[in-house]
Amino acid sequence: MAVNRAQQRTAQSCEQALGDWVVYTVAAQGAHQDCTIEFRPQHRRILAALPKPVQRFEHLLEKSIGPGEEEGTLHPTLTLLLHVRRLLANMAFRPWAVSDADAYNTRERVDLGLVVWAEQGASYSRLYLQIQHAYAPAEHALAAFYERKYDMSPERAKRFAAKVTDILYRANFVFSTRD
């Protein structure tokens, strides 16, 4: 899928924001680099670990957030993307670590916020419909993934995937809770 330059810069910023630690030791001959500690796999590897329908769903969700350019020093879009990338890593490698606390809003608030957002124009409406159509395939693929990778029963994998997909959906958005 095509990614614009702003999204590429944002993704690179996300990679750098969770930077690696380079560990050095000092010996008589001077400092020597011993190892590098990575705190997360690169975003491409995280997404590649998840089923294609989940990758597509997340791509659509990220596309709806926008590039996050010129937002000032707080970088709210970048902060949100970093949070979602941590969530994706947990979805792929430690799904039991995903919790409702990973999402700011309720499902009802996100659904309402996206309906209002989609009314801004035809491109918003198309993206909204794409997100809604990608939800169920992502959930089903994630259930099969959990069943296969974590040896879950079909029923447990389905419940787990439903919960995690809902949290992923909600975690991509922060809508005001004020009326």
PDB file of C-alpha atoms in Angstrom:
ATOM      1  CA  MET A   1       0.000   0.000   0.000  1.00  0.00           C
ATOM      2  CA  ALA A   2       1.222   3.459  -0.816  1.00  0.00           C
ATOM      3  CA  VAL A   3       2.465   5.580   2.046  1.00  0.00           C
ATOM      4  CA  ASN A   4       3.023   9.305   1.627  1.00  0.00           C
ATOM      5  CA  ARG A   5       6.253  11.008   2.680  1.00  0.00           C
ATOM      6  CA  ALA A   6       4.723  12.511   5.805  1.00  0.00           C
ATOM      7  CA  GLN A   7       3.640   9.059   6.984  1.00  0.00           C
ATOM      8  CA  GLN A   8       7.131   7.699   6.232  1.00  0.00           C
ATOM      9  CA  ARG A   9       8.704  10.492   8.305  1.00  0.00           C
ATOM     10  CA  THR A  10       6.250   9.809  11.113  1.00  0.00           C
ATOM     11  CA  ALA A  11       7.059   6.096  11.014  1.00  0.00           C
ATOM     12  CA  GLN A  12      10.779   6.848  11.102  1.00  0.00           C
ATOM     13  CA  SER A  13      10.219   9.186  14.043  1.00  0.00           C
ATOM     14  CA  CYS A  14       8.371   6.388  15.835  1.00  0.00           C
ATOM     15  CA  GLU A  15      11.309   4.051  15.284  1.00  0.00           C
ATOM     16  CA  GLN A  16      13.727   6.673  16.617  1.00  0.00           C
ATOM     17  CA  ALA A  17      11.572   7.623  19.605  1.00  0.00           C
ATOM     18  CA  LEU A  18      11.921   4.112  20.965  1.00  0.00           C
ATOM     19  CA  GLY A  19      15.625   4.170  20.293  1.00  0.00           C
ATOM     20  CA  ASP A  20      18.055   1.365  20.933  1.00  0.00           C
ATOM     21  CA  TRP A  21      20.586   1.371  23.726  1.00  0.00           C
ATOM     22  CA  VAL A  22      24.167   0.843  22.682  1.00  0.00           C
ATOM     23  CA  VAL A  23      26.159  -0.800  25.477  1.00  0.00           C
ATOM     24  CA  TYR A  24      29.881  -0.108  25.773  1.00  0.00           C
ATOM     25  CA  THR A  25      32.543  -1.487  28.083  1.00  0.00           C
ATOM     26  CA  VAL A  26      35.778   0.217  28.942  1.00  0.00           C
ATOM     27  CA  ALA A  27      39.027  -1.741  28.809  1.00  0.00           C
ATOM     28  CA  ALA A  28      42.697  -0.820  28.718  1.00  0.00           C
ATOM     29  CA  GLN A  29      42.445  -0.483  24.941  1.00  0.00           C
ATOM     30  CA  GLY A  30      39.548   1.976  25.256  1.00  0.00           C
ATOM     31  CA  ALA A  31      35.769   1.793  24.904  1.00  0.00           C
ATOM     32  CA  HIS A  32      34.321  -1.165  23.036  1.00  0.00           C
ATOM     33  CA  GLN A  33      30.744  -1.625  21.856  1.00  0.00           C
ATOM     34  CA  ASP A  34      29.464  -4.856  23.378  1.00  0.00           C
ATOM     35  CA  CYS A  35      25.884  -4.999  22.190  1.00  0.00           C
ATOM     36  CA  THR A  36      22.744  -3.143  21.209  1.00  0.00           C
ATOM     37  CA  ILE A  37      19.481  -3.567  23.090  1.00  0.00           C
ATOM     38  CA  GLU A  38      16.324  -3.150  21.025  1.00  0.00           C
ATOM     39  CA  PHE A  39      13.183  -2.479  23.032  1.00  0.00           C
ATOM     40  CA  ARG A  40      10.847  -3.340  20.209  1.00  0.00           C
ATOM     41  CA  PRO A  41      10.998  -4.974  16.839  1.00  0.00           C
ATOM     42  CA  GLN A  42      10.904  -2.580  13.923  1.00  0.00           C
ATOM     43  CA  HIS A  43       7.372  -1.659  12.880  1.00  0.00           C
ATOM     44  CA  ARG A  44       7.627  -3.654   9.650  1.00  0.00           C
ATOM     45  CA  ARG A  45       8.482  -6.803  11.619  1.00  0.00           C
ATOM     46  CA  ILE A  46       5.657  -6.237  14.072  1.00  0.00           C
ATOM     47  CA  LEU A  47       3.094  -5.898  11.308  1.00  0.00           C
ATOM     48  CA  ALA A  48       4.587  -8.797   9.359  1.00  0.00           C
ATOM     49  CA  ALA A  49       4.026 -11.012  12.409  1.00  0.00           C
ATOM     50  CA  LEU A  50       0.282 -10.340  12.239  1.00  0.00           C
ATOM     51  CA  PRO A  51      -2.146 -11.713   9.626  1.00  0.00           C
ATOM     52  CA  LYS A  52      -2.664  -9.691   6.418  1.00  0.00           C
ATOM     53  CA  PRO A  53      -6.255  -8.653   7.292  1.00  0.00           C
ATOM     54  CA  VAL A  54      -4.979  -7.209  10.595  1.00  0.00           C
ATOM     55  CA  GLN A  55      -2.226  -5.382   8.707  1.00  0.00           C
ATOM     56  CA  ARG A  56      -4.801  -3.907   6.315  1.00  0.00           C
ATOM     57  CA  PHE A  57      -7.099  -2.909   9.174  1.00  0.00           C
ATOM     58  CA  GLU A  58      -4.271  -1.148  11.013  1.00  0.00           C
ATOM     59  CA  HIS A  59      -3.151   0.585   7.815  1.00  0.00           C
ATOM     60  CA  LEU A  60      -6.652   2.019   7.374  1.00  0.00           C
ATOM     61  CA  LEU A  61      -6.841   3.078  11.016  1.00  0.00           C
ATOM     62  CA  GLU A  62      -3.447   4.784  10.780  1.00  0.00           C
ATOM     63  CA  LYS A  63      -4.457   6.472   7.531  1.00  0.00           C
ATOM     64  CA  SER A  64      -7.496   7.972   9.281  1.00  0.00           C
ATOM     65  CA  ILE A  65      -5.263   9.567  11.919  1.00  0.00           C
ATOM     66  CA  GLY A  66      -3.360  11.586   9.327  1.00  0.00           C
ATOM     67  CA  PRO A  67       0.316  12.520   9.036  1.00  0.00           C
ATOM     68  CA  GLY A  68       0.561  14.597  12.200  1.00  0.00           C
ATOM     69  CA  GLU A  69       2.609  17.396  10.697  1.00  0.00           C
ATOM     70  CA  GLU A  70       3.127  20.776  12.374  1.00  0.00           C
ATOM     71  CA  GLU A  71       1.417  19.807  15.630  1.00  0.00           C
ATOM     72  CA  GLY A  72       3.840  21.586  17.914  1.00  0.00           C
ATOM     73  CA  THR A  73       6.065  20.167  20.608  1.00  0.00           C
ATOM     74  CA  LEU A  74       3.610  17.683  22.130  1.00  0.00           C
ATOM     75  CA  HIS A  75       3.357  15.641  18.902  1.00  0.00           C
ATOM     76  CA  PRO A  76      -0.057  14.099  19.694  1.00  0.00           C
ATOM     77  CA  THR A  77      -0.202  12.036  16.490  1.00  0.00           C
ATOM     78  CA  LEU A  78       3.279  10.628  17.008  1.00  0.00           C
ATOM     79  CA  THR A  79       2.453   9.836  20.634  1.00  0.00           C
ATOM     80  CA  LEU A  80      -0.689   8.006  19.534  1.00  0.00           C
ATOM     81  CA  LEU A  81       1.208   6.081  16.837  1.00  0.00           C
ATOM     82  CA  LEU A  82       3.856   5.012  19.346  1.00  0.00           C
ATOM     83  CA  HIS A  83       1.151   3.776  21.696  1.00  0.00           C
ATOM     84  CA  VAL A  84      -0.542   1.813  18.905  1.00  0.00           C
ATOM     85  CA  ARG A  85       2.769   0.279  17.812  1.00  0.00           C
ATOM     86  CA  ARG A  86       3.372  -0.984  21.329  1.00  0.00           C
ATOM     87  CA  LEU A  87      -0.141  -2.388  21.296  1.00  0.00           C
ATOM     88  CA  LEU A  88       0.501  -4.124  17.944  1.00  0.00           C
ATOM     89  CA  ALA A  89       3.663  -5.690  19.351  1.00  0.00           C
ATOM     90  CA  ASN A  90       1.672  -7.016  22.290  1.00  0.00           C
ATOM     91  CA  MET A  91      -1.050  -8.278  19.965  1.00  0.00           C
ATOM     92  CA  ALA A  92       1.527 -10.258  18.011  1.00  0.00           C
ATOM     93  CA  PHE A  93       3.916 -11.415  20.715  1.00  0.00           C
ATOM     94  CA  ARG A  94       2.097 -11.123  24.089  1.00  0.00           C
ATOM     95  CA  PRO A  95      -1.645 -10.826  23.500  1.00  0.00           C
ATOM     96  CA  TRP A  96      -2.392 -11.547  27.168  1.00  0.00           C
ATOM     97  CA  ALA A  97      -0.789  -8.153  27.949  1.00  0.00           C
ATOM     98  CA  VAL A  98      -3.449  -6.239  25.980  1.00  0.00           C
ATOM     99  CA  SER A  99      -6.025  -4.626  28.262  1.00  0.00           C
ATOM    100  CA  ASP A 100      -8.904  -2.174  28.132  1.00  0.00           C
ATOM    101  CA  ALA A 101      -6.524   0.412  29.592  1.00  0.00           C
ATOM    102  CA  ASP A 102      -4.799   0.473  26.164  1.00  0.00           C
ATOM    103  CA  ALA A 103      -7.767   2.411  24.734  1.00  0.00           C
ATOM    104  CA  TYR A 104      -8.840   5.872  25.859  1.00  0.00           C
ATOM    105  CA  ASN A 105     -12.453   5.855  24.724  1.00  0.00           C
ATOM    106  CA  THR A 106     -15.370   3.455  24.892  1.00  0.00           C
ATOM    107  CA  ARG A 107     -16.560   1.711  21.752  1.00  0.00           C
ATOM    108  CA  GLU A 108     -19.640   3.912  21.652  1.00  0.00           C
ATOM    109  CA  ARG A 109     -17.557   7.114  21.818  1.00  0.00           C
ATOM    110  CA  VAL A 110     -15.244   5.948  19.017  1.00  0.00           C
ATOM    111  CA  ASP A 111     -18.140   4.824  16.816  1.00  0.00           C
ATOM    112  CA  LEU A 112     -19.884   8.178  17.306  1.00  0.00           C
ATOM    113  CA  GLY A 113     -16.683  10.156  16.787  1.00  0.00           C
ATOM    114  CA  LEU A 114     -15.919   8.328  13.539  1.00  0.00           C
ATOM    115  CA  VAL A 115     -19.442   8.845  12.206  1.00  0.00           C
ATOM    116  CA  VAL A 116     -19.087  12.590  12.812  1.00  0.00           C
ATOM    117  CA  TRP A 117     -15.556  12.526  11.306  1.00  0.00           C
ATOM    118  CA  ALA A 118     -16.841  10.689   8.206  1.00  0.00           C
ATOM    119  CA  GLU A 119     -19.368  13.452   7.548  1.00  0.00           C
ATOM    120  CA  GLN A 120     -16.540  15.887   6.689  1.00  0.00           C
ATOM    121  CA  GLY A 121     -16.360  14.766   3.086  1.00  0.00           C
ATOM    122  CA  ALA A 122     -16.416  11.958   0.554  1.00  0.00           C
ATOM    123  CA  SER A 123     -12.828  10.791   1.174  1.00  0.00           C
ATOM    124  CA  TYR A 124     -13.498  10.593   4.922  1.00  0.00           C
ATOM    125  CA  SER A 125     -16.695   8.670   4.302  1.00  0.00           C
ATOM    126  CA  ARG A 126     -14.925   6.199   1.968  1.00  0.00           C
ATOM    127  CA  LEU A 127     -12.159   5.596   4.493  1.00  0.00           C
ATOM    128  CA  TYR A 128     -14.720   5.143   7.267  1.00  0.00           C
ATOM    129  CA  LEU A 129     -16.521   2.473   5.220  1.00  0.00           C
ATOM    130  CA  GLN A 130     -13.226   0.742   4.434  1.00  0.00           C
ATOM    131  CA  ILE A 131     -12.386   0.630   8.141  1.00  0.00           C
ATOM    132  CA  GLN A 132     -15.793  -0.803   9.000  1.00  0.00           C
ATOM    133  CA  HIS A 133     -15.518  -3.462   6.264  1.00  0.00           C
ATOM    134  CA  ALA A 134     -11.976  -4.424   7.338  1.00  0.00           C
ATOM    135  CA  TYR A 135     -12.930  -4.937  10.993  1.00  0.00           C
ATOM    136  CA  ALA A 136     -14.542  -8.403  10.799  1.00  0.00           C
ATOM    137  CA  PRO A 137     -11.889  -9.958   8.513  1.00  0.00           C
ATOM    138  CA  ALA A 138      -9.172  -8.675  10.881  1.00  0.00           C
ATOM    139  CA  GLU A 139     -10.947 -10.156  13.884  1.00  0.00           C
ATOM    140  CA  HIS A 140     -11.448 -13.542  12.182  1.00  0.00           C
ATOM    141  CA  ALA A 141      -7.829 -13.676  10.986  1.00  0.00           C
ATOM    142  CA  LEU A 142      -6.593 -12.761  14.455  1.00  0.00           C
ATOM    143  CA  ALA A 143      -8.678 -15.571  15.990  1.00  0.00           C
ATOM    144  CA  ALA A 144      -7.149 -18.100  13.581  1.00  0.00           C
ATOM    145  CA  PHE A 145      -3.691 -16.655  14.331  1.00  0.00           C
ATOM    146  CA  TYR A 146      -4.166 -17.037  18.108  1.00  0.00           C
ATOM    147  CA  GLU A 147      -5.558 -20.528  17.694  1.00  0.00           C
ATOM    148  CA  ARG A 148      -2.532 -21.545  15.641  1.00  0.00           C
ATOM    149  CA  LYS A 149       0.260 -19.614  17.355  1.00  0.00           C
ATOM    150  CA  TYR A 150      -0.842 -19.906  20.986  1.00  0.00           C
ATOM    151  CA  ASP A 151      -2.686 -23.237  20.770  1.00  0.00           C
ATOM    152  CA  MET A 152      -5.934 -21.673  21.978  1.00  0.00           C
ATOM    153  CA  SER A 153      -9.241 -23.450  21.604  1.00  0.00           C
ATOM    154  CA  PRO A 154     -11.372 -21.994  18.793  1.00  0.00           C
ATOM    155  CA  GLU A 155     -13.798 -20.492  21.322  1.00  0.00           C
ATOM    156  CA  ARG A 156     -11.062 -18.898  23.420  1.00  0.00           C
ATOM    157  CA  ALA A 157      -9.233 -17.603  20.341  1.00  0.00           C
ATOM    158  CA  LYS A 158     -12.461 -16.048  19.062  1.00  0.00           C
ATOM    159  CA  ARG A 159     -13.149 -14.299  22.404  1.00  0.00           C
ATOM    160  CA  PHE A 160      -9.552 -13.145  22.664  1.00  0.00           C
ATOM    161  CA  ALA A 161      -9.491 -11.816  19.102  1.00  0.00           C
ATOM    162  CA  ALA A 162     -12.790  -9.977  19.596  1.00  0.00           C
ATOM    163  CA  LYS A 163     -11.425  -8.224  22.679  1.00  0.00           C
ATOM    164  CA  VAL A 164      -8.038  -7.377  21.145  1.00  0.00           C
ATOM    165  CA  THR A 165      -9.488  -6.159  17.827  1.00  0.00           C
ATOM    166  CA  ASP A 166     -11.896  -3.895  19.700  1.00  0.00           C
ATOM    167  CA  ILE A 167      -9.037  -2.455  21.754  1.00  0.00           C
ATOM    168  CA  LEU A 168      -6.915  -1.898  18.621  1.00  0.00           C
ATOM    169  CA  TYR A 169      -9.822  -0.098  16.969  1.00  0.00           C
ATOM    170  CA  ARG A 170     -10.415   2.137  19.995  1.00  0.00           C
ATOM    171  CA  ALA A 171      -6.723   2.739  20.731  1.00  0.00           C
ATOM    172  CA  ASN A 172      -6.218   4.539  17.421  1.00  0.00           C
ATOM    173  CA  PHE A 173      -8.510   7.395  18.434  1.00  0.00           C
ATOM    174  CA  VAL A 174      -8.842   9.922  21.235  1.00  0.00           C
ATOM    175  CA  PHE A 175     -12.162  11.705  21.179  1.00  0.00           C
ATOM    176  CA  SER A 176     -13.137  14.261  23.775  1.00  0.00           C
ATOM    177  CA  THR A 177     -15.449  12.915  26.434  1.00  0.00           C
ATOM    178  CA  ARG A 178     -17.081  16.334  26.834  1.00  0.00           C
ATOM    179  CA  ASP A 179     -20.480  16.708  25.176  1.00  0.00           C
TER     180      ASP A 179
END
